[in-house]
Short mmCIF file of C-alpha atoms in Angstrom, two decimals:
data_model
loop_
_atom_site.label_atom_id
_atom_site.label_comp_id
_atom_site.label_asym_id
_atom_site.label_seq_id
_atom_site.Cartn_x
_atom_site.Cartn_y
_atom_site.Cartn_z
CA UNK A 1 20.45 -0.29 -23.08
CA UNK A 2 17.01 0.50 -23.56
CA UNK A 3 15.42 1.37 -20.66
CA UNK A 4 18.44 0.84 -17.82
CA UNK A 5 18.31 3.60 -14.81
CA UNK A 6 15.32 5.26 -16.43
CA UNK A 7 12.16 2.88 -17.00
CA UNK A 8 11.97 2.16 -13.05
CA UNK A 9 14.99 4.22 -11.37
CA UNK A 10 12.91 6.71 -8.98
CA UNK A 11 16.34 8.61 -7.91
CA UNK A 12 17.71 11.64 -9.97
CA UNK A 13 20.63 12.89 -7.89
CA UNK A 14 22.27 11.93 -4.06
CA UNK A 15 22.87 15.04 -2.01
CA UNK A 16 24.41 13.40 0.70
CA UNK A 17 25.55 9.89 0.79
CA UNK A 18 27.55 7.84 3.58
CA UNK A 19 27.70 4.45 2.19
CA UNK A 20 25.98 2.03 5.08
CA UNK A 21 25.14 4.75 6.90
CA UNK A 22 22.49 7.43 5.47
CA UNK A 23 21.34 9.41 2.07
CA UNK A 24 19.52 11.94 0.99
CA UNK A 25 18.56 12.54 -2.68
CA UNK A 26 15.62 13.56 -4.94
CA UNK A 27 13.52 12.65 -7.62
CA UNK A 28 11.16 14.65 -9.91
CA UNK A 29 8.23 12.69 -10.72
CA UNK A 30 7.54 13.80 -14.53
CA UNK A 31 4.46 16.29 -14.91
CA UNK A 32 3.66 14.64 -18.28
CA UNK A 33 2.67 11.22 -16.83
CA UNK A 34 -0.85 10.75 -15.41
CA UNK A 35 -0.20 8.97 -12.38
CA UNK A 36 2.43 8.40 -9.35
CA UNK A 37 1.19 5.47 -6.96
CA UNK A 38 2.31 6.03 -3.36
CA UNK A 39 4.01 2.62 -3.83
CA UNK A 40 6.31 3.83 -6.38
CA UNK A 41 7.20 6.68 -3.90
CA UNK A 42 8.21 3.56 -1.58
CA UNK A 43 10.02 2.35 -4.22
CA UNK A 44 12.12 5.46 -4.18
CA UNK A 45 13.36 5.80 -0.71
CA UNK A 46 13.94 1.89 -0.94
CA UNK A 47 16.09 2.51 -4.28
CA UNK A 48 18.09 5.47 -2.38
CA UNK A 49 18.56 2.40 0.19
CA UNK A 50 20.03 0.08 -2.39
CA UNK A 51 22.56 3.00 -3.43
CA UNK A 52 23.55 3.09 -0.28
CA UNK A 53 23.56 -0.39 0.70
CA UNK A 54 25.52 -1.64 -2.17
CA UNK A 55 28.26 1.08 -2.08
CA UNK A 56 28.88 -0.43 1.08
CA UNK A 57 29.72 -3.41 -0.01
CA UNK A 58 31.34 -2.47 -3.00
CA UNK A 59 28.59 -3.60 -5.30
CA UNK A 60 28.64 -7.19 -4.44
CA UNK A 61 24.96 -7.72 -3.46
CA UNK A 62 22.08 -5.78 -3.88
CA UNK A 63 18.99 -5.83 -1.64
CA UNK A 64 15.93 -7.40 -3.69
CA UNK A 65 12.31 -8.70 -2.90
CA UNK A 66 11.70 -7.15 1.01
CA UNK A 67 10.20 -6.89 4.45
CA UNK A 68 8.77 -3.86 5.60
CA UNK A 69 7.48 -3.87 8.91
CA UNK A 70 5.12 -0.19 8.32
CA UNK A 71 4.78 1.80 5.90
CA UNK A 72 2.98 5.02 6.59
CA UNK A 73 1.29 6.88 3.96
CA UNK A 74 0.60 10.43 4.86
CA UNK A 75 -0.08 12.27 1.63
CA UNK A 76 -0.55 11.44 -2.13
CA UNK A 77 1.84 12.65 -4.29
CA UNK A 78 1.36 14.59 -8.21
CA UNK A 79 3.06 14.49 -11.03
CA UNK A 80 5.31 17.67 -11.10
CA UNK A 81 6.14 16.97 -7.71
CA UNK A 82 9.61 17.10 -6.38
CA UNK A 83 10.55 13.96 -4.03
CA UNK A 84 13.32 14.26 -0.73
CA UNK A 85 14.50 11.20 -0.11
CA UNK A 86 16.69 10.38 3.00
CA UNK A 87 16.73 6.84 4.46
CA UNK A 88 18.80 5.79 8.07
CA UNK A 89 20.51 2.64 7.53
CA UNK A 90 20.07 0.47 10.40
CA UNK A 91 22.45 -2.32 9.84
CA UNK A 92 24.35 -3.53 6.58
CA UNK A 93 26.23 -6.54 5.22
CA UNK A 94 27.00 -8.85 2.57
CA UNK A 95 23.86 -10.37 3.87
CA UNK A 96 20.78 -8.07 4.46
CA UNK A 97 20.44 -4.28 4.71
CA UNK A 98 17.72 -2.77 7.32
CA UNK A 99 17.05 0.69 6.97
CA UNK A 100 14.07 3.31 7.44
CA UNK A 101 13.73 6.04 5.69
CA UNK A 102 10.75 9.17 4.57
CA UNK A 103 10.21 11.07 1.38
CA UNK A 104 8.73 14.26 1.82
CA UNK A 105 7.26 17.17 -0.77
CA UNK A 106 8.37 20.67 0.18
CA UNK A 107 9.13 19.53 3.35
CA UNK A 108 6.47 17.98 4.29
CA UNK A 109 6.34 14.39 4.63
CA UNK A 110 4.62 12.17 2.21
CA UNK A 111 5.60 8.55 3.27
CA UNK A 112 7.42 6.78 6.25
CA UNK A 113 9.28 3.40 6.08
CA UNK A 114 10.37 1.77 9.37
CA UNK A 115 12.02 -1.15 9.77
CA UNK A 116 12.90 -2.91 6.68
CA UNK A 117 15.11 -5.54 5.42
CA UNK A 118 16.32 -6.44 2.26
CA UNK A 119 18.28 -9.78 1.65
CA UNK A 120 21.26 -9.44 -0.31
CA UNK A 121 21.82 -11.51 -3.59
CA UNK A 122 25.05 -11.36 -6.30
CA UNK A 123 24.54 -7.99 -8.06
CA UNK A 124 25.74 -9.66 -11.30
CA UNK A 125 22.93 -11.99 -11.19
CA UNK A 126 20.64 -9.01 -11.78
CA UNK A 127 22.53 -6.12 -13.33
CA UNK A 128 26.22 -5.04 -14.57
CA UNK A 129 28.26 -4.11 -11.61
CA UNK A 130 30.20 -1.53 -13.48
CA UNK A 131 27.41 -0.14 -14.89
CA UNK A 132 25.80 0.39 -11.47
CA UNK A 133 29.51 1.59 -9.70
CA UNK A 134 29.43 4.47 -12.70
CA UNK A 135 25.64 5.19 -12.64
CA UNK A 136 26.18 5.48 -8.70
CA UNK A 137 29.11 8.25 -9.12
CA UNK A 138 26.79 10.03 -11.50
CA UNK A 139 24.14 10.27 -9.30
CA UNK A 140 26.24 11.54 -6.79
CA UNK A 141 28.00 14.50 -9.15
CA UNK A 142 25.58 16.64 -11.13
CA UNK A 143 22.57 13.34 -11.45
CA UNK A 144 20.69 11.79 -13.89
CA UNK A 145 18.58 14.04 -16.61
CA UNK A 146 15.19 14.80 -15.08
CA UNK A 147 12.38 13.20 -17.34
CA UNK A 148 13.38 9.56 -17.92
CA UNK A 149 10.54 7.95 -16.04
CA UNK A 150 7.25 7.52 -18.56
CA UNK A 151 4.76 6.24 -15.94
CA UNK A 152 3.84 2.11 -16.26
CA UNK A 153 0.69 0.87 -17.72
CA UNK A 154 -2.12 0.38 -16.09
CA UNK A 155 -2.49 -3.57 -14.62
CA UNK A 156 -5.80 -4.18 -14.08
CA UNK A 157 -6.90 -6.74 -11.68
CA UNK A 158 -9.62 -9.48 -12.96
CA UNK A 159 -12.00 -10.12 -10.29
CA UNK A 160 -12.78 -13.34 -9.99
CA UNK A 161 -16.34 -14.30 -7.91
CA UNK A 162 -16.39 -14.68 -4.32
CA UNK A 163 -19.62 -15.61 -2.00
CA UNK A 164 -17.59 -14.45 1.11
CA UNK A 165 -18.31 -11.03 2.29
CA UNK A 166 -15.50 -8.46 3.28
CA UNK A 167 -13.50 -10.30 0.67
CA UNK A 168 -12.36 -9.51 -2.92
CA UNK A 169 -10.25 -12.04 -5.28
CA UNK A 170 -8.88 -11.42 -8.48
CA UNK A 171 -6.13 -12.25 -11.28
CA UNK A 172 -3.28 -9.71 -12.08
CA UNK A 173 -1.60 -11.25 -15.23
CA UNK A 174 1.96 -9.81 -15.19
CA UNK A 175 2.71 -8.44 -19.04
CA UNK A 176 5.11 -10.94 -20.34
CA UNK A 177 6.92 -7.53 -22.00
CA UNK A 178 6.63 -3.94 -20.56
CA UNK A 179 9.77 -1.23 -20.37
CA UNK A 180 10.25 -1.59 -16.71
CA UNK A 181 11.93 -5.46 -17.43
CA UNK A 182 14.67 -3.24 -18.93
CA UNK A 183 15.66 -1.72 -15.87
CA UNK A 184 14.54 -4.33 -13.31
CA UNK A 185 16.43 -6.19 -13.82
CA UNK A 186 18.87 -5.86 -17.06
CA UNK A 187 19.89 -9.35 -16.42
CA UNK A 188 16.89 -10.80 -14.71
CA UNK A 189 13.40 -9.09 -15.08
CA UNK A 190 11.83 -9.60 -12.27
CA UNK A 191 7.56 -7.95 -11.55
CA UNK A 192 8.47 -4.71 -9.39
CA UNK A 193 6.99 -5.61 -5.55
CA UNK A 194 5.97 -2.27 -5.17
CA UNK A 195 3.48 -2.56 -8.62
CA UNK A 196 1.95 -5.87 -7.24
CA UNK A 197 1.67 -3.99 -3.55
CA UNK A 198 -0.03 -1.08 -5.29
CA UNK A 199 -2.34 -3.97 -7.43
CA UNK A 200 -3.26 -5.41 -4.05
CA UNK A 201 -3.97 -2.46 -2.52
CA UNK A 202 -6.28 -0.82 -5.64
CA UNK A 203 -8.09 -4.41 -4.94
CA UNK A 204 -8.86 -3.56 -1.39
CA UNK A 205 -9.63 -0.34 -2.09
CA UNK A 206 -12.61 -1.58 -4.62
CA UNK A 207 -14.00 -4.42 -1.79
CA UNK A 208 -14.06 -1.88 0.98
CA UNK A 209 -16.18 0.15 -1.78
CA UNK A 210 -18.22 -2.68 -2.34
CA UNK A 211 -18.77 -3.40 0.93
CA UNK A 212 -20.33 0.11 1.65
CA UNK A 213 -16.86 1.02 3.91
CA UNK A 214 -16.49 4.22 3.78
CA UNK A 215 -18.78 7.96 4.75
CA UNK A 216 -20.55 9.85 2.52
CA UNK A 217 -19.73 8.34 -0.71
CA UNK A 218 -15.69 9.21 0.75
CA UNK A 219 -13.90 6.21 -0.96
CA UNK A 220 -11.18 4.89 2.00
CA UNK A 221 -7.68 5.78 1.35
CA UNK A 222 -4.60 3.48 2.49
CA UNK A 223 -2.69 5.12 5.31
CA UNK A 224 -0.39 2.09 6.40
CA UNK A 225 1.12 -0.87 5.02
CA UNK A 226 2.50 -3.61 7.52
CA UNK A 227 3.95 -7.08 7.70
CA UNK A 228 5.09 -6.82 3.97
CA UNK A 229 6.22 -9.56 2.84
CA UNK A 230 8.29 -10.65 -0.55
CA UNK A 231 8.79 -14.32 -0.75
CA UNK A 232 9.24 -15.09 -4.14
CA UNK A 233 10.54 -13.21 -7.54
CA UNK A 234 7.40 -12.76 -10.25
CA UNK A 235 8.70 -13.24 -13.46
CA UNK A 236 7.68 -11.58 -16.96
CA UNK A 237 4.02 -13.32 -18.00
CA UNK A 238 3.35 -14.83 -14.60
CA UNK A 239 -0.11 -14.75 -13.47
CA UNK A 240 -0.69 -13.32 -9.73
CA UNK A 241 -3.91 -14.68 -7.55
CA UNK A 242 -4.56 -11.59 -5.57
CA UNK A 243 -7.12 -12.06 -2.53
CA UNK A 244 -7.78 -8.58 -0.15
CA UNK A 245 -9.90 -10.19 2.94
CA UNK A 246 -11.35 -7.41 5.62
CA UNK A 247 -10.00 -8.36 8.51
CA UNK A 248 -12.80 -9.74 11.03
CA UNK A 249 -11.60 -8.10 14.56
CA UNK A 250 -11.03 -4.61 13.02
CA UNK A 251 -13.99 -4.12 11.21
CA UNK A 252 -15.44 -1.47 13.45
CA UNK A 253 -15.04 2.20 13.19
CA UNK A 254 -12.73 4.91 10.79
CA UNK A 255 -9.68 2.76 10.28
CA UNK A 256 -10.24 -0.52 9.02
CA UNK A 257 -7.33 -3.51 8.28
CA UNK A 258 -7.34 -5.60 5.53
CA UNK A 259 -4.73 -9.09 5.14
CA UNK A 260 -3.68 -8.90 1.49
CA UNK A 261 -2.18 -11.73 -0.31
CA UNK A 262 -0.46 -12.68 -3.86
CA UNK A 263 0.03 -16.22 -5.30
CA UNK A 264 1.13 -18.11 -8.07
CA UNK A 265 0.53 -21.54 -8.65
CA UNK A 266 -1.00 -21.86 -5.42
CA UNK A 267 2.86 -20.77 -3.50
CA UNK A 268 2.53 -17.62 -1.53
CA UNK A 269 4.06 -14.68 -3.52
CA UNK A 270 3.42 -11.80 -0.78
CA UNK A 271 1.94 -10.84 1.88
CA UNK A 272 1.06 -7.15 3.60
CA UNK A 273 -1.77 -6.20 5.93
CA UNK A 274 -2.97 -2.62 4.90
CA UNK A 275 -4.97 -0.22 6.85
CA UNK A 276 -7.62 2.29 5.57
CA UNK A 277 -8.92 5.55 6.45
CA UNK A 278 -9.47 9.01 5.29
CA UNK A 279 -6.65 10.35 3.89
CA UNK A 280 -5.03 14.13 3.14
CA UNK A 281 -4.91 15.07 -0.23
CA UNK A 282 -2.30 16.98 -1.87
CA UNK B 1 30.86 -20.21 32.40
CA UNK B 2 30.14 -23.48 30.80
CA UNK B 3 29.81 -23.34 27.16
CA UNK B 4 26.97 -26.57 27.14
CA UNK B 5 23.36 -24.31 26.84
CA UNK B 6 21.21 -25.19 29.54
CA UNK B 7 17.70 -26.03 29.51
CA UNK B 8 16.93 -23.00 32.00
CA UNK B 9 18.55 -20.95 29.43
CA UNK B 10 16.28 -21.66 27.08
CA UNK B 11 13.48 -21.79 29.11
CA UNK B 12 14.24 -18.27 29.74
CA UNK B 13 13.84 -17.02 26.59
CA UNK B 14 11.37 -19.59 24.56
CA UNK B 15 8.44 -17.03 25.67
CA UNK B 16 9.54 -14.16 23.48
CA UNK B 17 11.30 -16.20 20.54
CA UNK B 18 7.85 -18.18 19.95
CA UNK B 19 6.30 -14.90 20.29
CA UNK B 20 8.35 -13.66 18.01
CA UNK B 21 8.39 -16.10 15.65
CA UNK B 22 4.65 -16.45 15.65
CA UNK B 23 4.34 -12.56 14.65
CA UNK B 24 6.80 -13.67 11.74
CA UNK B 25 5.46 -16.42 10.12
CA UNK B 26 1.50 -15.13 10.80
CA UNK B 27 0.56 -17.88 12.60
CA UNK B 28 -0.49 -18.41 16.32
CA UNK B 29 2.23 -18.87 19.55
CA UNK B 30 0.89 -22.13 20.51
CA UNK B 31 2.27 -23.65 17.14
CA UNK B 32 5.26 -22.53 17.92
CA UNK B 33 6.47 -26.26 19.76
CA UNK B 34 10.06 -25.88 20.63
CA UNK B 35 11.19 -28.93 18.37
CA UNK B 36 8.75 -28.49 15.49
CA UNK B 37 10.86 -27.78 11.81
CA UNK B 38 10.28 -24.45 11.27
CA UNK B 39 10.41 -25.25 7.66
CA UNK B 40 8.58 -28.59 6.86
CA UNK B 41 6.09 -27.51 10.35
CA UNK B 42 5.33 -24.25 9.93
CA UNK B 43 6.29 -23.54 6.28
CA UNK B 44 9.24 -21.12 7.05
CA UNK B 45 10.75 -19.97 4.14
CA UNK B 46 14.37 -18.34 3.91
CA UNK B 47 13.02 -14.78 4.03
CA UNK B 48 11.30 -16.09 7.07
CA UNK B 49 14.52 -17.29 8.12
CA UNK B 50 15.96 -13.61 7.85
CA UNK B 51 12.86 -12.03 9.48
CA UNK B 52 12.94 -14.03 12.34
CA UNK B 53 16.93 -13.06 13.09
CA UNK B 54 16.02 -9.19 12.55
CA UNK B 55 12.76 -9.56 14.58
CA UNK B 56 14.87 -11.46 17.35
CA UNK B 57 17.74 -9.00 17.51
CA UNK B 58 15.51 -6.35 18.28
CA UNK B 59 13.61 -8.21 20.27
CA UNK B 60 16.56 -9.09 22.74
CA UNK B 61 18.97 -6.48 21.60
CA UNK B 62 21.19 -8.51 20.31
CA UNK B 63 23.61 -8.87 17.19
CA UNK B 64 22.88 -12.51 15.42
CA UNK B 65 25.41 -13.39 12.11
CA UNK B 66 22.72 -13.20 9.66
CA UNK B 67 23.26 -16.57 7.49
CA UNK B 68 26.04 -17.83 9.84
CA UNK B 69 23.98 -20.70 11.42
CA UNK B 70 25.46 -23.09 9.22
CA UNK B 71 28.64 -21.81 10.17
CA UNK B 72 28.30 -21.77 14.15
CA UNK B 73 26.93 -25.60 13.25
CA UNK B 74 30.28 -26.58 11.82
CA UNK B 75 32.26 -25.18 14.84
CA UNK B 76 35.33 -26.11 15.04
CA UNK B 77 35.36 -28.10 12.07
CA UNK B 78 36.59 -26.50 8.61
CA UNK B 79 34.56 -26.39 5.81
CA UNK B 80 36.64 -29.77 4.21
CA UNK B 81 36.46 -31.60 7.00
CA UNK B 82 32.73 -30.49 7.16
CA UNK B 83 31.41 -31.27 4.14
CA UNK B 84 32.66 -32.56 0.73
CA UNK B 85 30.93 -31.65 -2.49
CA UNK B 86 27.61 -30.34 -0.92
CA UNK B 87 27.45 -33.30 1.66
CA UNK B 88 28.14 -33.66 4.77
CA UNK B 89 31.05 -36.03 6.04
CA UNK B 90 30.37 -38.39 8.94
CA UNK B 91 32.36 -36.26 11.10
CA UNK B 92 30.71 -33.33 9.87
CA UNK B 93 27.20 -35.46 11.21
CA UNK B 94 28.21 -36.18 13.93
CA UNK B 95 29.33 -32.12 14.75
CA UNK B 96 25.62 -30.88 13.46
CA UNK B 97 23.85 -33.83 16.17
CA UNK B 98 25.68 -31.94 18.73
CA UNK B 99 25.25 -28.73 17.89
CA UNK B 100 21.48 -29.49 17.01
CA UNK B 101 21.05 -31.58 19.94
CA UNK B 102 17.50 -30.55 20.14
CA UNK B 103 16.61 -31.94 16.83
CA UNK B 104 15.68 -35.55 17.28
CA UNK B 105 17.73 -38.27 15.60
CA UNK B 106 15.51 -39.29 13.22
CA UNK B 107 15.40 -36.48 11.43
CA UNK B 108 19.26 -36.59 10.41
CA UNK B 109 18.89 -38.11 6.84
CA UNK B 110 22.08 -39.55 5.36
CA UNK B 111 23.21 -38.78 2.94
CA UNK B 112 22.50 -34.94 4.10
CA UNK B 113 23.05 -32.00 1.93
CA UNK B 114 24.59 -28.59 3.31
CA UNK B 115 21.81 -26.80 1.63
CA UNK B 116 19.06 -28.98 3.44
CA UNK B 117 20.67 -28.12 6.89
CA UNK B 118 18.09 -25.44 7.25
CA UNK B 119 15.52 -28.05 7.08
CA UNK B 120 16.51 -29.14 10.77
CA UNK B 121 16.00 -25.88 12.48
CA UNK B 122 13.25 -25.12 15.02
CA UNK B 123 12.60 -23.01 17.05
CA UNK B 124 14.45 -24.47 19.97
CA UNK B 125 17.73 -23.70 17.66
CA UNK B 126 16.94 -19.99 17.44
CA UNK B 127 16.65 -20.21 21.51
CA UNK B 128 20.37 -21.30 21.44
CA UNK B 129 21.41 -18.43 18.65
CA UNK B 130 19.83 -15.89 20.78
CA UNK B 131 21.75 -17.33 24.32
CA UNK B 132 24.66 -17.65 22.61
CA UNK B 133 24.86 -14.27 21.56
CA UNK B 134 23.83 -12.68 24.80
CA UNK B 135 26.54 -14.69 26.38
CA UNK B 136 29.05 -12.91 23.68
CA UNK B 137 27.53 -9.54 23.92
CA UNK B 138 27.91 -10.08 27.94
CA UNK B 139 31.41 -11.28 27.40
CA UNK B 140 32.27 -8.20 25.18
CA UNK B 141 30.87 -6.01 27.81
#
């Protein structure tokens, strides 16, 4: 199958796995492709989660759409870069999995996730059960081939006017056909959360740009996402209404928070409060 | 210890589960009415649902069934004598008023679907989830 465990899979090979307990693993983000968003590094400890998750439950459910109370993001990531994954799991069942969980880059950390929670739906619904049991056990015994992952294309945000100040709206059409569909979900493609966090966020970024945020020219980094919030699956060709609004009570001095939301057809899709600063570069 | 939950008991711990729930849905405590519908009120959806029952076992330190409400609803009842084909019997109505005392009468449609159950809820019911479980937690102790 075109695509399956490679065009969105961010795990390689489990070095230590205790199903509903803990993992560790890695990834190698490709040196040929231009770009890893610190979302998609997310996406990796919360996939390492999922393998852990649904061993536990013998592959009945699998954790999709999520909550994630923080998200800390301490460094940016390069392509060439080796990710250590390890995620704590808090609490699973055939139900929900909370977990937290880091990746770090030579040991040093590059993002924190604390307490999130992932409802549980029929793994068949999504994927092939078998598939996923096997793929798991490889993982675990010598891992995937390094290499698989191509990048995504770029999704650009159309801005759309706004007379409000400390606010920036926008559609992000969702391609109706991109290689990622292939491996979320085989059986149900389904827009990747962690690309429409990392459209929402590239929003924000461009207001608080606008808006003159920032020192010296310095454009403001995210450093924390909180109060995510998946409600909804985004299917293939479904047109997002992003809307990044500066928060009015936290508009003063080096950090500054910003209430992000996604919608389609006028029904909340997501919601996440970010928080910018300056941020290390790798 | 009587198993009826008392008014006092729920008293006790409305403060924090409003508070809670407020931080959960994004919306300010004093919406948070003990009988409002979460879900035709405040626009609770079932991830809300979810977040609210993580949010409140940490909150109390406390273990709730996630997606068991239903269940504790039915009580003693089994599932045929509960419901039949989606529906809920009369005797199955007459277990939910009960259990959902809270939840005033007019909101009991009949014919009531299982799936719409959810639709009752408010915040007053999570008050009763979260004393019922410290009363088992206690008991386990």
């Amino acid at each position: 199958m075109s695509g399956h465990f490679s065009a969105f899979s961010f795990v390689d090979r489990i070095t230590a796995f205790e199903p509903g307990v803990r993992a560790r693993g890695a990834f190698a983000i490709p040196a040929p492709i231009a770009h890893f968003p610190a979302c998609l590094v997310a996406e990796a400890v919360g996939q390492l989660a999922a393998w852990t998750a649904m061993a536990h439950i013998e592959f009945r459910g699998r954790p999709v759409a999520a909550l994630a109370s923080e998200t800390r993001f301490s460094r940016d990531v390069k392509p060439g870069q080796v990710l250590d994954l390890s995620v704590e799991i808090d609490d699973c069942d055939d139900a929900a999995v909370a977990y937290h969980g880091e990746a770090s880059v030579a040991g040093v950390r590059v993002i924190e996730l604390r307490d999130c929670l992932g409802p549980m739906l029929p793994v068949a619904d999504f994927d092939e059960p078998v598939a996923m049991a096997a793929r798991l056990a490889l993982l675990r015994a010598e891992g995937a081939p390094p290499g698989r992952f191509h990048g995504v294309p770029t999704l650009r945000v159309v801005r759309t006017s706004t007379a409000e100040p400390g606010v920036a709206e926008g559609t992000l059409q969702v391609p109706a056909q991109a290689a990622f569909f292939a491996d979320h979900f085989p059986r149900r493609p389904v827009f990747p959360a962690t690309l429409l966090l990392d459209a929402q966020l590239t929003l924000a970024q461009a207001m608080l740009a606008e808006s003159g945020h920032g020192s010296a020219g310095a454009l403001l980094a995210p450093t924390r996402m909180m109060r995510v919030k998946v409600r909804s699956f985004t299917a293939p060709g479904t047109a997002l209404q992003l809307r990044a609004a500066l928060r009015p009570d936290n508009s003063q001095g080096e950090t500054l928070m910003v209430d992000l939301t996604a919608s389609a057809d006028d029904k909340p899709v997501a919601t996440a409060r970010a928080e910018f600063s300056a941020r290390v570069q790798a | 210890m009587s198993t009826v939950i008392t008014q006092d008991e729920i008293n006790a711990v409305f403060p924090t589960v409003s508070a809670t729930m407020a931080d959960a849905l994004g919306c300010d405590v004093e919406d948070i009415k003990p009988n409002v519908s979460l879900i035709e009120g405040l626009d609770a959806e079932s991830i809300d649902f979810l977040d609210m029952v993580f949010r409140l076992e940490r909150a109390f330190k406390i273990k709730i069934p996630r997606g068991k409400i239903v269940e504790n609803a039915r009580g003693t009842l089994t599932e045929a004598e509960f419901e039949q084909k989606g529906i809920v019997t009369d005797v199955g109505m007459a277990q939910l008023k009960s259990y959902l005392s809270e939840v005033p009468a007019d909101r009991f449609k009949t014919p009531m679907k299982v799936a719409d159950i959810p639709r009752l809820f408010t915040p007053e019911t999570f008050c009763k989830l979260v004393v019922q479980a410290q009363r088992d937690a206690k008991a386990a102790a």
